Amino acid sequence: MKLSVLDQSPVRKGCTAEQAVQETVELAKYTDELGYHRFWVSEHHNTSSLAGSTPEVLIAHLAGQTKQIRLGSGGVMMPNHSTLKVAENFRMLEAIFPGRIDLGMGRAPGTDRLTASVLNPSNQFSEQDFLEQMIDLQHYFHDTAQHGTIQAKIKAIPQVKTVPEMWLLSSSGQSGLFAAHFGMGFSFAHFINPIGGPQSVKMYRERFKPSQDLTSPEANVALFVFCSDDEEKIFQHQAVMDHRFIQFEKGGGLSPLGYDDVKDATYTITEQERIKYNRQRVITGTPDIIKDKLSRLANEYDVNELIAVTIAENFEDRLRSYKFLSDSFLIKN
C-alpha cells in the first residue's frame, strides 16, 4: 500500500496564514522522511481557513525542501487558468525537478462563482471548455498540435523531455470518464463525496485508453484521516469535523475552529442526519485499528494508494497522525 498526502495549508485557530504555509513545508519534509509516496497541495480561493491558493508556487518550494517524495497539485483548478500557462508552469517544474512532479487537475473552480468569475472573467463553467483544455494541454506537453492550428504555432516553454504525471480529480465520477479517455490517472475525492467512488474507479478502469504517458489505469482515493493513541483526541477531532461540515453546508464558509468552540453545540434532527452522512468522509482511530479501516476502504476501491488529508487543532497531533499511519503500513525509506 502506498500512502500519500493532500495538504490544504489549513489555518488553525489562533494562527496566521504564514504559519499555515510553514506547517505545510514542515509536513512535506516530515512525510518525505517517513517514506510517503507523494505530497499534493490544493488550490482554494477567498477563504480565510485555507492558505493554499497557488499550488504551482508552493510545489516549487516544497520540491526544493524535500528529497524523494513526489510533489504535485491536488489540484490545479483548470477553469481558473490559461492552459498554456499551466503547461509552462509545470514544464518549468519538470525542468527543475524531473520525474518528481504531478499535475493533478480539477474541473471545479475551488471557490465561489463570484471569485471564479474574477479569477477568469471568460470562464463559462463549460464541460466542453474543460475537454478542449485537456486536448491542448497534451499537445503543449508533447509538441504535437495539428499543423495549421493556433497551438501548433505556440510552444510551451521551456521545452523539456519529461512530462509531469497527469491526474484528473473527481468527487462525482464524471472526470473519471475523461481520465479514461485521455489516458490519465484518476483520483477520487472520498473526502468530498463518500458515495459512488468504487463504482467510479471501476468504470474508469474498464474504459481506460492507453496514452503515451500512461499505458495502464492508475487510480487512488483521497480521504480525511486522523490517527491518535488518545481516544479523547479522536473524539474531539470528530466533533470539530462534524461542526465544520455543518458550518460549510449552511453557507457559513469555513472558519478556524477548536473543540472548545463546538463542545456545547446542539444539532437539529436534519443536521444529525448530515453528520451521520459526513462521517463516512472521515476515517479515525487508534493505531491498532486504523490500518484495518484503511485497508478495507482500499479494497472497496481496488486501489493500492490512499491519500490522507489531515486537519488537526494541534500541529503536533497532525504530525503524529501521519507518523502512526506510516508505522501501521511499515513505510520505510
mmCIF file of C-alpha atoms in Angstrom, residues 37-259:
data_model
loop_
_atom_site.group_PDB
_atom_site.id
_atom_site.type_symbol
_atom_site.label_atom_id
_atom_site.label_comp_id
_atom_site.label_asym_id
_atom_site.label_seq_id
_atom_site.Cartn_x
_atom_site.Cartn_y
_atom_site.Cartn_z
ATOM 1 C CA HIS A 37 4.809 8.412 -1.925
ATOM 2 C CA ARG A 38 3.507 11.824 -2.988
ATOM 3 C CA PHE A 39 2.553 15.188 -1.475
ATOM 4 C CA TRP A 40 -0.187 17.189 -3.182
ATOM 5 C CA VAL A 41 -1.234 20.755 -2.387
ATOM 6 C CA SER A 42 -4.600 22.284 -3.220
ATOM 7 C CA GLU A 43 -5.990 25.423 -4.808
ATOM 8 C CA HIS A 44 -8.610 27.348 -2.835
ATOM 9 C CA HIS A 45 -9.618 30.977 -3.042
ATOM 10 C CA ASN A 46 -11.486 33.546 -0.945
ATOM 11 C CA THR A 47 -11.394 31.583 2.304
ATOM 12 C CA SER A 48 -9.572 32.527 5.489
ATOM 13 C CA SER A 49 -9.309 28.947 6.755
ATOM 14 C CA LEU A 50 -7.185 27.509 3.924
ATOM 15 C CA ALA A 51 -3.992 29.289 2.836
ATOM 16 C CA GLY A 52 -3.217 27.144 -0.219
ATOM 17 C CA SER A 53 -4.146 29.266 -3.249
ATOM 18 C CA THR A 54 -1.230 28.778 -5.680
ATOM 19 C CA PRO A 55 -0.087 25.141 -5.865
ATOM 20 C CA GLU A 56 2.387 25.801 -8.667
ATOM 21 C CA VAL A 57 4.301 28.251 -6.450
ATOM 22 C CA LEU A 58 4.169 26.064 -3.365
ATOM 23 C CA ILE A 59 5.225 22.933 -5.268
ATOM 24 C CA ALA A 60 8.417 24.639 -6.415
ATOM 25 C CA HIS A 61 9.402 25.474 -2.854
ATOM 26 C CA LEU A 62 8.413 22.084 -1.416
ATOM 27 C CA ALA A 63 10.320 20.161 -4.070
ATOM 28 C CA GLY A 64 13.434 22.123 -3.162
ATOM 29 C CA GLN A 65 12.955 21.305 0.524
ATOM 30 C CA THR A 66 12.466 17.546 0.041
ATOM 31 C CA LYS A 67 14.458 14.678 -1.438
ATOM 32 C CA GLN A 68 12.362 11.779 -2.733
ATOM 33 C CA ILE A 69 8.639 12.397 -2.340
ATOM 34 C CA ARG A 70 6.672 13.312 -5.461
ATOM 35 C CA LEU A 71 5.228 16.839 -5.395
ATOM 36 C CA GLY A 72 2.078 17.888 -7.150
ATOM 37 C CA SER A 73 -1.225 19.689 -7.285
ATOM 38 C CA GLY A 74 -4.379 18.319 -5.819
ATOM 39 C CA GLY A 75 -5.250 20.111 -7.843
ATOM 40 C CA VAL A 76 -4.898 22.970 -10.280
ATOM 41 C CA MET A 77 -8.455 24.147 -10.978
ATOM 42 C CA MET A 78 -8.277 24.368 -14.752
ATOM 43 C CA PRO A 79 -11.239 26.730 -15.385
ATOM 44 C CA ASN A 80 -9.320 29.419 -13.485
ATOM 45 C CA HIS A 81 -6.295 29.252 -15.768
ATOM 46 C CA SER A 82 -4.893 29.586 -19.258
ATOM 47 C CA THR A 83 -3.949 26.125 -20.497
ATOM 48 C CA LEU A 84 -0.669 27.426 -21.906
ATOM 49 C CA LYS A 85 0.273 28.975 -18.582
ATOM 50 C CA VAL A 86 -0.443 25.709 -16.744
ATOM 51 C CA ALA A 87 1.703 23.839 -19.269
ATOM 52 C CA GLU A 88 4.563 26.289 -18.851
ATOM 53 C CA ASN A 89 4.332 26.260 -15.051
ATOM 54 C CA PHE A 90 4.614 22.505 -14.964
ATOM 55 C CA ARG A 91 7.215 22.253 -17.706
ATOM 56 C CA MET A 92 9.347 24.593 -15.626
ATOM 57 C CA LEU A 93 8.804 22.400 -12.567
ATOM 58 C CA GLU A 94 9.810 19.355 -14.637
ATOM 59 C CA ALA A 95 12.925 21.174 -15.820
ATOM 60 C CA ILE A 96 13.985 21.798 -12.220
ATOM 61 C CA PHE A 97 12.743 18.538 -10.649
ATOM 62 C CA PRO A 98 12.485 15.961 -13.467
ATOM 63 C CA GLY A 99 10.493 12.856 -12.636
ATOM 64 C CA ARG A 100 9.088 14.171 -9.347
ATOM 65 C CA ILE A 101 6.169 16.355 -10.452
ATOM 66 C CA ASP A 102 2.443 15.561 -10.629
ATOM 67 C CA LEU A 103 -0.184 17.728 -12.303
ATOM 68 C CA GLY A 104 -3.498 16.937 -10.669
ATOM 69 C CA MET A 105 -6.380 18.850 -12.252
ATOM 70 C CA GLY A 106 -9.961 19.622 -11.334
ATOM 71 C CA ARG A 107 -12.988 20.972 -13.182
ATOM 72 C CA ALA A 108 -14.355 22.951 -10.230
ATOM 73 C CA PRO A 109 -13.088 26.478 -9.514
ATOM 74 C CA GLY A 110 -12.136 25.748 -5.892
ATOM 75 C CA THR A 111 -14.149 28.742 -4.756
ATOM 76 C CA ASP A 112 -17.493 30.508 -5.128
ATOM 77 C CA ARG A 113 -18.848 31.565 -8.516
ATOM 78 C CA LEU A 114 -18.174 35.273 -7.964
ATOM 79 C CA THR A 115 -14.498 34.698 -7.121
ATOM 80 C CA ALA A 116 -14.187 32.300 -10.049
ATOM 81 C CA SER A 117 -15.529 34.959 -12.413
ATOM 82 C CA VAL A 118 -12.856 37.382 -11.177
ATOM 83 C CA LEU A 119 -10.081 34.785 -11.468
ATOM 84 C CA ASN A 120 -11.101 34.129 -15.076
ATOM 85 C CA PRO A 121 -13.693 36.563 -16.478
ATOM 86 C CA SER A 122 -14.147 34.366 -19.574
ATOM 87 C CA ASN A 123 -14.976 31.259 -17.520
ATOM 88 C CA GLN A 124 -18.219 29.735 -18.811
ATOM 89 C CA PHE A 125 -18.077 26.681 -16.493
ATOM 90 C CA SER A 126 -18.422 24.627 -19.659
ATOM 91 C CA GLU A 127 -17.607 20.932 -19.856
ATOM 92 C CA GLN A 128 -16.580 21.395 -23.482
ATOM 93 C CA ASP A 129 -14.086 24.097 -22.493
ATOM 94 C CA PHE A 130 -12.522 21.699 -20.000
ATOM 95 C CA LEU A 131 -12.221 18.945 -22.612
ATOM 96 C CA GLU A 132 -10.536 21.365 -25.000
ATOM 97 C CA GLN A 133 -8.118 22.311 -22.241
ATOM 98 C CA MET A 134 -7.160 18.650 -21.811
ATOM 99 C CA ILE A 135 -6.555 18.269 -25.556
ATOM 100 C CA ASP A 136 -4.495 21.458 -25.705
ATOM 101 C CA LEU A 137 -2.521 20.538 -22.592
ATOM 102 C CA GLN A 138 -1.388 17.221 -24.060
ATOM 103 C CA HIS A 139 -0.352 18.982 -27.270
ATOM 104 C CA TYR A 140 1.646 21.564 -25.319
ATOM 105 C CA PHE A 141 3.455 18.893 -23.285
ATOM 106 C CA HIS A 142 4.283 16.766 -26.328
ATOM 107 C CA ASP A 143 4.544 19.425 -29.051
ATOM 108 C CA THR A 144 2.061 17.502 -31.192
ATOM 109 C CA ALA A 145 -0.547 20.081 -32.186
ATOM 110 C CA GLN A 146 -2.078 19.646 -35.631
ATOM 111 C CA HIS A 147 -0.473 21.756 -38.352
ATOM 112 C CA GLY A 148 -2.319 24.989 -39.001
ATOM 113 C CA THR A 149 -3.879 25.291 -35.539
ATOM 114 C CA ILE A 150 -3.076 28.046 -33.066
ATOM 115 C CA GLN A 151 -1.465 25.506 -30.725
ATOM 116 C CA ALA A 152 0.957 24.446 -33.488
ATOM 117 C CA LYS A 153 2.282 28.000 -33.640
ATOM 118 C CA ILE A 154 2.916 28.227 -29.898
ATOM 119 C CA LYS A 155 5.442 26.265 -27.843
ATOM 120 C CA ALA A 156 5.144 25.766 -24.111
ATOM 121 C CA ILE A 157 8.463 26.959 -22.695
ATOM 122 C CA PRO A 158 10.814 25.534 -21.512
ATOM 123 C CA GLN A 159 10.788 22.596 -23.899
ATOM 124 C CA VAL A 160 11.888 19.657 -21.777
ATOM 125 C CA LYS A 161 11.955 15.924 -22.394
ATOM 126 C CA THR A 162 9.946 14.793 -19.367
ATOM 127 C CA VAL A 163 6.234 15.269 -18.721
ATOM 128 C CA PRO A 164 4.590 15.506 -15.297
ATOM 129 C CA GLU A 165 2.229 12.736 -14.283
ATOM 130 C CA MET A 166 -1.260 13.941 -15.195
ATOM 131 C CA TRP A 167 -4.210 13.151 -12.934
ATOM 132 C CA LEU A 168 -7.846 14.151 -13.046
ATOM 133 C CA LEU A 169 -9.581 14.664 -9.719
ATOM 134 C CA SER A 170 -13.249 13.959 -9.181
ATOM 135 C CA SER A 171 -15.889 13.822 -6.473
ATOM 136 C CA SER A 172 -18.673 12.730 -8.829
ATOM 137 C CA GLY A 173 -17.060 10.290 -11.238
ATOM 138 C CA GLN A 174 -17.534 12.302 -14.439
ATOM 139 C CA SER A 175 -13.859 13.254 -14.595
ATOM 140 C CA GLY A 176 -13.045 9.563 -14.279
ATOM 141 C CA LEU A 177 -14.508 9.097 -17.756
ATOM 142 C CA PHE A 178 -12.372 11.975 -19.016
ATOM 143 C CA ALA A 179 -9.290 10.479 -17.337
ATOM 144 C CA ALA A 180 -10.015 7.145 -19.024
ATOM 145 C CA HIS A 181 -10.453 8.804 -22.420
ATOM 146 C CA PHE A 182 -7.230 10.833 -22.218
ATOM 147 C CA GLY A 183 -5.146 8.095 -20.600
ATOM 148 C CA MET A 184 -4.516 9.961 -17.350
ATOM 149 C CA GLY A 185 -4.507 8.917 -13.710
ATOM 150 C CA PHE A 186 -7.730 9.200 -11.707
ATOM 151 C CA SER A 187 -8.051 10.362 -8.097
ATOM 152 C CA PHE A 188 -11.426 10.117 -6.362
ATOM 153 C CA ALA A 189 -12.158 12.658 -3.613
ATOM 154 C CA HIS A 190 -13.836 10.473 -0.988
ATOM 155 C CA PHE A 191 -13.235 13.309 1.491
ATOM 156 C CA ILE A 192 -15.774 15.350 -0.513
ATOM 157 C CA ASN A 193 -18.203 12.622 -1.558
ATOM 158 C CA PRO A 194 -18.219 9.215 0.195
ATOM 159 C CA ILE A 195 -20.777 7.699 -2.175
ATOM 160 C CA GLY A 196 -20.144 6.094 -5.554
ATOM 161 C CA GLY A 197 -16.359 6.190 -5.516
ATOM 162 C CA PRO A 198 -15.651 2.463 -6.023
ATOM 163 C CA GLN A 199 -18.078 2.372 -8.955
ATOM 164 C CA SER A 200 -16.393 5.431 -10.491
ATOM 165 C CA VAL A 201 -12.950 3.845 -10.214
ATOM 166 C CA LYS A 202 -14.258 0.599 -11.707
ATOM 167 C CA MET A 203 -15.766 2.441 -14.675
ATOM 168 C CA TYR A 204 -12.506 4.357 -15.149
ATOM 169 C CA ARG A 205 -10.543 1.102 -15.312
ATOM 170 C CA GLU A 206 -12.996 -0.506 -17.743
ATOM 171 C CA ARG A 207 -12.941 2.445 -20.152
ATOM 172 C CA PHE A 208 -9.271 3.362 -19.891
ATOM 173 C CA LYS A 209 -7.463 4.045 -23.172
ATOM 174 C CA PRO A 210 -3.654 3.868 -23.001
ATOM 175 C CA SER A 211 -1.755 7.065 -23.789
ATOM 176 C CA GLN A 212 1.910 7.787 -24.402
ATOM 177 C CA ASP A 213 2.116 8.926 -20.786
ATOM 178 C CA LEU A 214 0.205 6.081 -19.111
ATOM 179 C CA THR A 215 -0.146 2.589 -20.543
ATOM 180 C CA SER A 216 -2.466 1.163 -17.872
ATOM 181 C CA PRO A 217 -5.021 2.701 -15.479
ATOM 182 C CA GLU A 218 -3.751 4.202 -12.243
ATOM 183 C CA ALA A 219 -6.150 5.296 -9.508
ATOM 184 C CA ASN A 220 -6.069 6.449 -5.900
ATOM 185 C CA VAL A 221 -8.513 7.790 -3.344
ATOM 186 C CA ALA A 222 -8.233 10.790 -1.000
ATOM 187 C CA LEU A 223 -9.982 10.891 2.361
ATOM 188 C CA PHE A 224 -9.910 12.658 5.711
ATOM 189 C CA VAL A 225 -7.830 10.658 8.199
ATOM 190 C CA PHE A 226 -6.937 11.208 11.835
ATOM 191 C CA CYS A 227 -4.993 8.700 13.932
ATOM 192 C CA SER A 228 -4.083 9.105 17.579
ATOM 193 C CA ASP A 229 -3.278 6.938 20.577
ATOM 194 C CA ASP A 230 -5.531 9.207 22.664
ATOM 195 C CA GLU A 231 -9.233 8.293 22.415
ATOM 196 C CA GLU A 232 -10.280 11.698 23.753
ATOM 197 C CA LYS A 233 -8.381 13.481 20.983
ATOM 198 C CA ILE A 234 -10.100 11.296 18.412
ATOM 199 C CA PHE A 235 -13.485 12.177 19.932
ATOM 200 C CA GLN A 236 -12.688 15.893 19.927
ATOM 201 C CA HIS A 237 -11.352 15.779 16.373
ATOM 202 C CA GLN A 238 -14.538 14.148 15.132
ATOM 203 C CA ALA A 239 -16.661 16.734 16.945
ATOM 204 C CA VAL A 240 -14.787 19.574 15.249
ATOM 205 C CA MET A 241 -15.055 17.924 11.820
ATOM 206 C CA ASP A 242 -18.793 17.362 12.356
ATOM 207 C CA HIS A 243 -19.256 21.058 13.038
ATOM 208 C CA ARG A 244 -17.048 22.165 10.120
ATOM 209 C CA PHE A 245 -19.123 20.171 7.665
ATOM 210 C CA ILE A 246 -22.421 21.562 9.008
ATOM 211 C CA GLN A 247 -20.989 25.079 9.022
ATOM 212 C CA PHE A 248 -19.928 24.750 5.385
ATOM 213 C CA GLU A 249 -23.190 23.189 4.225
ATOM 214 C CA LYS A 250 -25.184 26.034 5.809
ATOM 215 C CA GLY A 251 -23.219 28.532 3.717
ATOM 216 C CA GLY A 252 -21.181 29.834 6.607
ATOM 217 C CA GLY A 253 -17.843 29.210 4.953
ATOM 218 C CA LEU A 254 -15.008 27.604 6.880
ATOM 219 C CA SER A 255 -13.610 29.458 9.861
ATOM 220 C CA PRO A 256 -10.826 28.113 12.088
ATOM 221 C CA LEU A 257 -12.341 26.122 14.961
ATOM 222 C CA GLY A 258 -11.222 24.406 18.138
ATOM 223 C CA TYR A 259 -13.001 21.848 20.293
#
